[in-house]
Coordinates of C-alpha atoms in Angstrom, one line a residue:
X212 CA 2.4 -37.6 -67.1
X213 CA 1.9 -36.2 -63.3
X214 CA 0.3 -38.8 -61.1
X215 CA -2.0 -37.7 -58.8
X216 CA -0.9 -39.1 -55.5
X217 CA 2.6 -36.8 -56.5
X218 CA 0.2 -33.5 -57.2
X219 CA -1.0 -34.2 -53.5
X220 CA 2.6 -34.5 -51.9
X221 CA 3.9 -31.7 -54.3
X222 CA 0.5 -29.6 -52.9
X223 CA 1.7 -30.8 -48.6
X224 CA 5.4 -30.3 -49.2
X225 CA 4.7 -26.7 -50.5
X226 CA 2.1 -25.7 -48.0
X227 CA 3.9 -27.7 -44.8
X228 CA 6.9 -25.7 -44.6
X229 CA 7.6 -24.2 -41.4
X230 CA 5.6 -21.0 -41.1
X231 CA 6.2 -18.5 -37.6
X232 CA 3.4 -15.7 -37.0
X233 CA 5.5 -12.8 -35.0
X234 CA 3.2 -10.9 -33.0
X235 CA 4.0 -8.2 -30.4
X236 CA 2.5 -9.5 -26.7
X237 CA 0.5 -6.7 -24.8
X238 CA 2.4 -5.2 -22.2
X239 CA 1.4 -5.9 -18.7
X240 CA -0.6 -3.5 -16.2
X241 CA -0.1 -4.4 -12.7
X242 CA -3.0 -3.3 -9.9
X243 CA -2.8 -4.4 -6.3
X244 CA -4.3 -3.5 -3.5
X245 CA -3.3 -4.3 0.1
X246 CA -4.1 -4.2 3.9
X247 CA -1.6 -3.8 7.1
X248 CA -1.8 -3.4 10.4
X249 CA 1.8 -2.5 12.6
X250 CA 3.4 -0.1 14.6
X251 CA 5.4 2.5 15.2
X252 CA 4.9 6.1 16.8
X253 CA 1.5 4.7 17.3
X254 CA -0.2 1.4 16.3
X255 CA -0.9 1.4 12.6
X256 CA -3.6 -0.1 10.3
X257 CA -3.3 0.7 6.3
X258 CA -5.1 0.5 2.9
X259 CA -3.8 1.2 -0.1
X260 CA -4.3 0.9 -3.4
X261 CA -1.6 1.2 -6.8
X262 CA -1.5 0.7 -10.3
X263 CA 2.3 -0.1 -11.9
X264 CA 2.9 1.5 -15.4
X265 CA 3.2 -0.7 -18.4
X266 CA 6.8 -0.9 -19.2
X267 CA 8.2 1.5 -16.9
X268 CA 9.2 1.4 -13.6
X269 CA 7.4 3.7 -11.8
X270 CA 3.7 3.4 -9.9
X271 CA 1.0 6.1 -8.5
X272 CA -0.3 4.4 -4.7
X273 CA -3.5 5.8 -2.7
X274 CA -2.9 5.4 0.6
X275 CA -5.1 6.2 3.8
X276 CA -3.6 5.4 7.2
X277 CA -4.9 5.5 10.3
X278 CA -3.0 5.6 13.5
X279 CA -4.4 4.9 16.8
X280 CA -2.5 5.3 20.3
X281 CA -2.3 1.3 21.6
X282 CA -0.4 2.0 24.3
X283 CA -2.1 4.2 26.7
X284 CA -3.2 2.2 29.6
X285 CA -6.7 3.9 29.0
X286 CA -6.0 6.3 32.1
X287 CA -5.8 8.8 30.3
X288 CA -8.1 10.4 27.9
X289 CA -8.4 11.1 25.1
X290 CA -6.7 8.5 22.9
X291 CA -4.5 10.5 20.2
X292 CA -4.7 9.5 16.3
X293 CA -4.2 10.4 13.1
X294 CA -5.4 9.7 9.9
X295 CA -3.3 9.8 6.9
X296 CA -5.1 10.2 3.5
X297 CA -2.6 10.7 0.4
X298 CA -1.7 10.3 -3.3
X299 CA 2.4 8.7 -4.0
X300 CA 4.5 8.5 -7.0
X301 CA 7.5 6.1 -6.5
X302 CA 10.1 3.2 -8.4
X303 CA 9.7 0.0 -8.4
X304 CA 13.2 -1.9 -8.0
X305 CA 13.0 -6.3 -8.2
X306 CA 10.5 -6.5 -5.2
X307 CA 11.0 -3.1 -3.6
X308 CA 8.7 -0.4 -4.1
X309 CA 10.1 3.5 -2.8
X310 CA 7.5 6.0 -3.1
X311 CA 6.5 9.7 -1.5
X312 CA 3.9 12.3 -2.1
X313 CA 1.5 14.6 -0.2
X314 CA -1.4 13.9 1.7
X315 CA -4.0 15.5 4.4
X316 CA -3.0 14.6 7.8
X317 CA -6.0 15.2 10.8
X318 CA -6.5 13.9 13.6
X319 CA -6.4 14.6 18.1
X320 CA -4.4 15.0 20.3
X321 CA -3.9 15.9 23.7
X322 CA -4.0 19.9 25.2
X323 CA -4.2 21.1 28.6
X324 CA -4.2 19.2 31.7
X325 CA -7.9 19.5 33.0
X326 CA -8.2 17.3 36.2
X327 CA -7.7 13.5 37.7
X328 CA -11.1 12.0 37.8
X329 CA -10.3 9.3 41.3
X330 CA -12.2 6.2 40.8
X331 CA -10.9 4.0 43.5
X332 CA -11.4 0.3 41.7
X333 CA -10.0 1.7 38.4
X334 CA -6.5 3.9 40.0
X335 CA -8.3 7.0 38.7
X336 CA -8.1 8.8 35.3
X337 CA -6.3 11.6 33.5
X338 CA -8.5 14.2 31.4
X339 CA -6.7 16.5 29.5
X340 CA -8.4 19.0 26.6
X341 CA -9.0 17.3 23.3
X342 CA -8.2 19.7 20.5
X343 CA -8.6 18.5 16.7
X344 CA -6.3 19.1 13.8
X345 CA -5.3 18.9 10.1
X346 CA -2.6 19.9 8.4
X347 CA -0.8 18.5 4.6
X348 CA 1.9 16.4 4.9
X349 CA 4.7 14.4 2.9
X350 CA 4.3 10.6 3.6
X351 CA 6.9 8.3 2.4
X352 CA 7.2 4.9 2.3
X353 CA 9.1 1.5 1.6
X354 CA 7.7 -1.4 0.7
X355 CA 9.2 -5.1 0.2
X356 CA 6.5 -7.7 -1.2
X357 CA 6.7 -11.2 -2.1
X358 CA 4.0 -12.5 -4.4
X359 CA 2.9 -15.1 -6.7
X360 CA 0.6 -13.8 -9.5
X361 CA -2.6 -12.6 -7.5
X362 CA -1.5 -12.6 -4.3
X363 CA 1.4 -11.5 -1.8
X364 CA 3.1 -10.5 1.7
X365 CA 5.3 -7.8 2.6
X366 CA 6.8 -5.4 4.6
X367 CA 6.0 -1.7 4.6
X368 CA 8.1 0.8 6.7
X369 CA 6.1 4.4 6.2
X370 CA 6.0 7.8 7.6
X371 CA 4.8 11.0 7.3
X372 CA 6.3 14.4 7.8
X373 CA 4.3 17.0 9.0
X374 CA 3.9 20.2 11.7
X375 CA 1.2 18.7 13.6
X376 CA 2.0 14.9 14.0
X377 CA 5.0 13.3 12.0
X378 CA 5.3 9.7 12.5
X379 CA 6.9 6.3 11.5
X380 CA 6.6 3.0 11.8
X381 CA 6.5 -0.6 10.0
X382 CA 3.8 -3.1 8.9
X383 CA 3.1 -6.2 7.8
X384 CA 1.3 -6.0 4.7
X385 CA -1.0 -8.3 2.5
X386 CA -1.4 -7.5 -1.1
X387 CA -4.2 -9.2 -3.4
X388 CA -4.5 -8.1 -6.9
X389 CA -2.6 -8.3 -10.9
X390 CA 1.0 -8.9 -9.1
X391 CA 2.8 -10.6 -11.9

């Protein structure tokens, strides 16, 4: 005759056992975006934005730059810059990131001399001709970023290659964003 108190310990024993549910985790997508200022050919200030592939190790980045002549000590006009609008395609390797692409470069720079405006207080001042351009270019750039999960700091050494206005140069970059 089965006691009842052994039905119930017969009824946990069977339905105790070690059980594992095996399920398959959703990859990962990574965004980031990030903001830079530096300098190089001329001083630098950078926005970009990138998404990371799930389970491959490549990422598209949006990058404008814009590049502003620091240096000049304002005697002589006008200020040369470029801007630097462009879609990338590049690796990521550990916490490196190589990419290159094409972009739209535009921008001024300096033409003919015109004249020397004397103003006695300030030493006088250089006009030359101001003459707009824009061409397509082929930026490239290298970036090194430390992060924890939503936020991060890195290095970014970029350039562009172009027949107007190539330039390089290196920032500091912050990145905010799915990092990890």
């Amino acid at each position: 005759m089965f006691k009842p108190l052994s039905i119930i310990f017969a009824l946990i024993f069977l339905f105790s056992g070690s059980s594992k549910v095996c399920a398959q985790q959703k990859p990962k997508e990574y965004f980031w975006g990030s903001a830079g200022v530096g300098t190089g050919t001329l001083g630098n200030l950078s926005l970009a934005l990138a998404y990371e592939f799930k389970n491959k190790p490549t990422l598209i980045t949006t990058r404008y730059a814009y590049n502003l002549e620091i240096y000049n000590d304002e005697s002589v006009t006008p200020l040369q810059n470029v801007n630097d609008l462009g879609v990338l395609y590049g690796y990521k390797v550990g916490k490196f990131r190589f990419s290159t692409g094409l972009s739209r470069v535009w921008g001024v720079k300096r033409g003919k001399f015109l004249r020397e405006d004397p103003e006695p207080f300030l030493y006088g001042k250089d006009s030359y001709e101001s003459l707009g351009y824009a061409t397509i270019g082929i930026p490239a750039e290298v970036r090194f970023i430390l992060s924890n999960r939503d936020l991060g700091i890195g290095l970014t050494a970029y350039g562009n290659l172009n027949t107007k206005r190539p330039y390089a140069g290196l920032n500091l970059s912050f990145y905010f964003g799915e990092m990890k």
